Amino acid sequence: DTEVTQTPKHLVMGMTNKKSLKCEQHMGHRAMYWYKQKAKKPPELMFVYSYEKLSINESVPSRFSPECPNSSLLNLHLHALQPEDSALYLCASSPNRGNEQFFGPGTRLTVL
Amino acid sequence: SQKIEQNSEALNIQEGKTATLTCNYTNYSPAYLQWYRQDPGRGPVFLLLIRENEKEKRKERLKVTFDTTLKQSLFHITASQPADSATYLCALEDTGGFKTIFGAGTRLFVKA
């Protein structure tokens, strides 16, 4: 299995809702990433987990809360988001640092 | 501040020609440089990775060069095909690993 899966594909939520994005890989990769991508912009790194520990947090607002329950799963918990948080949220994994990243198809998030 | 520039927002070439894309960076000392392809609405797909001590890498019709003195990478697609039309992103990873910064991307259009 050489793919990264993300659910849901699309999500529409209000500013008071709580929702979660899920990412899964079964390639044995030890690093997992969350990126945010706005239209016609490059992916922006949000969080990195290495060996299930949070390694990088790019000063992301606390309304985004990552979680890595095990080496195959990565979640992004969303609460009290703003309309400007609407974007494509991409998950990626890599064997370790200095390796290619495998990206999932993304979750298209719309905040009303 | 760290900055990555990709030479042009869009590049139009004729089928069969070589496409050359440029990635320049400033205020950065990357350990690794990667190139990805992204199609609309999809996650990036890894193409090539080159390390700071490497000058050139090849894979089928793709070639990447890395000049740490000029702070520049060139990405070549030879014998281009309409199916190569996509956005190409360069990405830098620092020596500490994991922190990845993407350039804005170049949209390549290959005309039949």
Coordinates of C-alpha atoms in Angstrom, one line a residue:
Chain A
D1 CA 0.0 0.0 0.0
T2 CA 1.8 3.1 -1.2
E3 CA -0.8 5.8 -0.7
V4 CA -1.9 8.4 1.8
T5 CA -5.6 8.5 2.4
Q6 CA -7.5 11.5 3.7
T7 CA -11.1 11.8 4.9
P8 CA -13.4 13.5 4.3
K9 CA -12.8 14.7 0.8
H10 CA -14.9 17.8 1.3
L11 CA -16.1 19.5 4.6
V12 CA -18.3 22.4 5.1
M13 CA -18.5 23.8 8.6
G14 CA -19.8 26.8 10.5
M15 CA -17.6 29.0 12.7
T16 CA -18.9 27.4 15.9
N17 CA -18.5 23.8 14.8
K18 CA -15.9 21.2 15.9
K19 CA -14.7 18.8 13.2
S20 CA -11.7 16.6 12.5
L21 CA -9.7 15.7 9.5
K22 CA -8.1 12.3 9.3
C23 CA -5.0 11.0 7.5
E24 CA -3.7 7.5 7.2
Q25 CA -0.7 5.8 5.7
H26 CA 0.5 2.2 5.9
M27 CA 3.9 2.6 4.4
G28 CA 5.7 2.5 7.8
H29 CA 6.7 6.2 7.4
R30 CA 7.9 7.8 10.6
A31 CA 7.2 11.5 9.6
M32 CA 3.8 12.9 8.9
Y33 CA 2.9 16.4 7.9
W34 CA -0.1 18.8 7.7
Y35 CA -0.1 21.5 5.0
K36 CA -2.6 24.2 4.1
Q37 CA -3.0 25.3 0.5
K38 CA -5.0 28.3 -0.7
A39 CA -6.0 28.6 -4.3
K40 CA -3.1 29.3 -6.7
K41 CA -0.7 29.3 -3.7
P42 CA 1.9 26.7 -2.7
P43 CA 1.4 24.3 0.2
E44 CA 2.3 25.9 3.6
L45 CA 3.6 23.7 6.3
M46 CA 1.5 23.7 9.5
F47 CA 2.7 20.7 11.6
V48 CA 5.2 17.9 11.5
Y49 CA 5.2 14.7 13.6
S50 CA 8.3 12.6 13.8
Y51 CA 8.0 9.2 15.5
E52 CA 4.5 10.3 16.8
K53 CA 5.9 13.3 18.5
L54 CA 5.2 16.9 17.4
S55 CA 8.4 18.1 15.9
I56 CA 7.3 21.4 14.2
N57 CA 4.4 23.8 14.8
E58 CA 4.7 26.7 12.4
S59 CA 3.0 29.1 14.7
V60 CA -0.4 27.8 13.8
P61 CA -3.4 29.3 15.6
S62 CA -4.7 27.1 18.5
R63 CA -8.0 26.6 16.7
F64 CA -6.1 23.9 14.8
S65 CA -5.1 21.0 17.0
P66 CA -3.0 18.1 15.6
E67 CA -3.0 14.6 17.0
C68 CA -0.9 11.5 16.1
P69 CA -2.6 8.6 17.9
N70 CA -0.2 6.1 16.3
S71 CA 2.4 5.8 13.6
S72 CA -0.2 5.3 10.8
L73 CA -2.7 8.0 11.8
L74 CA -2.7 11.7 11.9
N75 CA -5.7 13.9 12.8
L76 CA -6.3 17.6 12.7
H77 CA -9.0 18.8 15.0
L78 CA -10.8 22.0 14.0
H79 CA -12.7 24.4 16.3
A80 CA -14.0 27.9 16.0
L81 CA -12.5 28.4 12.5
Q82 CA -12.7 31.5 10.5
P83 CA -13.8 31.9 6.9
E84 CA -10.2 32.6 5.9
D85 CA -9.3 29.1 7.1
S86 CA -11.1 27.8 4.0
A87 CA -8.5 25.9 2.0
L88 CA -7.3 22.5 0.8
Y89 CA -5.7 20.7 3.7
L90 CA -3.0 18.2 2.7
C91 CA -1.5 15.4 4.7
A92 CA 1.9 13.9 3.7
S93 CA 4.2 11.3 5.0
S94 CA 7.9 10.4 4.5
P95 CA 10.2 7.7 5.7
N96 CA 12.2 10.2 7.6
R97 CA 13.9 13.6 7.1
G98 CA 15.5 14.1 3.7
N99 CA 13.2 11.8 1.9
E100 CA 10.4 12.4 -0.6
Q101 CA 7.0 13.2 0.8
F102 CA 3.9 11.3 -0.3
F103 CA 0.8 13.5 -0.3
G104 CA -2.8 12.6 0.2
P105 CA -5.5 14.0 -2.1
G106 CA -6.5 16.6 0.5
T107 CA -9.6 17.7 2.2
R108 CA -11.4 20.7 0.7
L109 CA -12.6 22.7 3.7
T110 CA -15.1 25.5 3.5
V111 CA -15.9 27.6 6.6
L112 CA -19.1 29.5 6.5
Chain B
S1 CA 13.8 36.3 5.5
Q2 CA 13.9 33.0 3.5
K3 CA 12.6 33.3 0.0
I4 CA 12.1 30.9 -2.9
E5 CA 11.3 32.1 -6.4
Q6 CA 10.3 30.1 -9.4
N7 CA 11.2 31.8 -12.6
S8 CA 7.8 32.4 -14.0
E9 CA 4.2 31.9 -13.2
A10 CA 3.6 30.1 -16.5
L11 CA 5.6 28.6 -19.3
N12 CA 4.3 27.6 -22.7
I13 CA 6.2 25.3 -24.9
Q14 CA 5.7 23.1 -28.0
E15 CA 5.4 19.3 -27.7
G16 CA 8.8 17.6 -28.1
K17 CA 10.8 20.6 -26.8
T18 CA 12.7 20.7 -23.5
A19 CA 11.0 22.6 -20.7
T20 CA 13.4 24.3 -18.3
L21 CA 12.1 25.6 -14.9
T22 CA 14.1 27.6 -12.5
C23 CA 14.1 27.7 -8.7
N24 CA 16.1 30.4 -6.9
Y25 CA 16.4 30.9 -3.1
T26 CA 17.8 33.4 -0.7
N27 CA 18.7 33.4 3.0
Y28 CA 18.5 29.7 3.1
S29 CA 20.9 26.8 3.2
P30 CA 18.8 23.8 2.2
A31 CA 20.1 20.2 2.8
Y32 CA 17.7 18.9 0.2
L33 CA 15.8 20.2 -2.8
Q34 CA 12.8 18.5 -4.2
W35 CA 10.6 18.9 -7.3
Y36 CA 6.9 18.0 -7.2
R37 CA 4.2 18.0 -9.8
Q38 CA 0.7 19.1 -8.9
D39 CA -2.5 18.8 -11.0
P40 CA -5.6 20.9 -10.2
G41 CA -7.4 19.8 -7.1
R42 CA -4.9 17.1 -6.2
G43 CA -2.0 16.7 -3.8
P44 CA 1.6 17.2 -5.1
V45 CA 3.4 14.2 -6.5
F46 CA 7.1 13.7 -5.8
L47 CA 9.4 13.7 -8.9
L48 CA 13.1 14.2 -7.9
L49 CA 15.2 14.9 -4.8
I50 CA 18.7 16.3 -4.9
R51 CA 21.0 16.7 -1.9
E52 CA 23.3 19.7 -1.3
N53 CA 26.4 17.7 -2.2
E54 CA 25.0 16.5 -5.5
K55 CA 25.1 18.5 -8.7
E56 CA 22.7 16.6 -10.9
K57 CA 20.0 13.9 -10.8
R58 CA 18.2 12.2 -13.7
K59 CA 15.1 10.1 -13.9
E60 CA 13.8 9.1 -17.3
R61 CA 12.9 12.4 -19.1
L62 CA 13.6 14.5 -16.0
K63 CA 16.8 16.1 -14.9
V64 CA 17.5 18.4 -12.0
T65 CA 20.6 20.4 -11.2
F66 CA 21.5 22.1 -7.9
D67 CA 24.0 24.9 -7.6
T68 CA 24.5 25.9 -4.0
T69 CA 26.8 28.7 -5.0
L70 CA 24.3 30.3 -7.3
K71 CA 21.5 29.2 -4.9
Q72 CA 19.6 27.8 -7.9
S73 CA 18.1 24.6 -9.2
L74 CA 17.1 23.9 -12.8
F75 CA 14.5 21.3 -13.6
H76 CA 14.4 20.0 -17.2
I77 CA 11.7 17.9 -18.9
T78 CA 13.0 16.6 -22.3
A79 CA 10.8 15.6 -25.2
S80 CA 7.8 17.2 -23.4
Q81 CA 4.3 15.9 -24.0
P82 CA 0.9 17.5 -23.4
A83 CA 0.5 15.1 -20.5
D84 CA 3.3 17.0 -18.8
S85 CA 1.1 20.1 -18.5
A86 CA 0.8 20.8 -14.7
T87 CA 2.1 23.0 -12.0
Y88 CA 5.7 22.2 -10.9
L89 CA 6.8 23.1 -7.4
C90 CA 10.3 23.2 -5.9
A91 CA 10.6 22.6 -2.2
L92 CA 13.5 23.1 0.1
E93 CA 14.2 21.2 3.3
D94 CA 16.6 22.6 5.9
T95 CA 19.5 20.8 7.5
G96 CA 17.5 20.0 10.6
G97 CA 15.1 18.2 8.5
F98 CA 11.3 18.2 8.1
K99 CA 10.8 21.9 7.7
T100 CA 9.8 22.2 4.1
I101 CA 9.2 25.4 2.2
F102 CA 7.6 25.3 -1.3
G103 CA 8.1 27.8 -4.1
A104 CA 5.0 29.4 -5.7
G105 CA 5.2 27.0 -8.6
T106 CA 5.4 27.3 -12.4
R107 CA 2.4 26.3 -14.5
L108 CA 3.7 24.4 -17.6
F109 CA 1.5 24.2 -20.7
V110 CA 2.7 21.8 -23.4
K111 CA 1.0 22.4 -26.8
A112 CA 0.5 19.5 -29.2

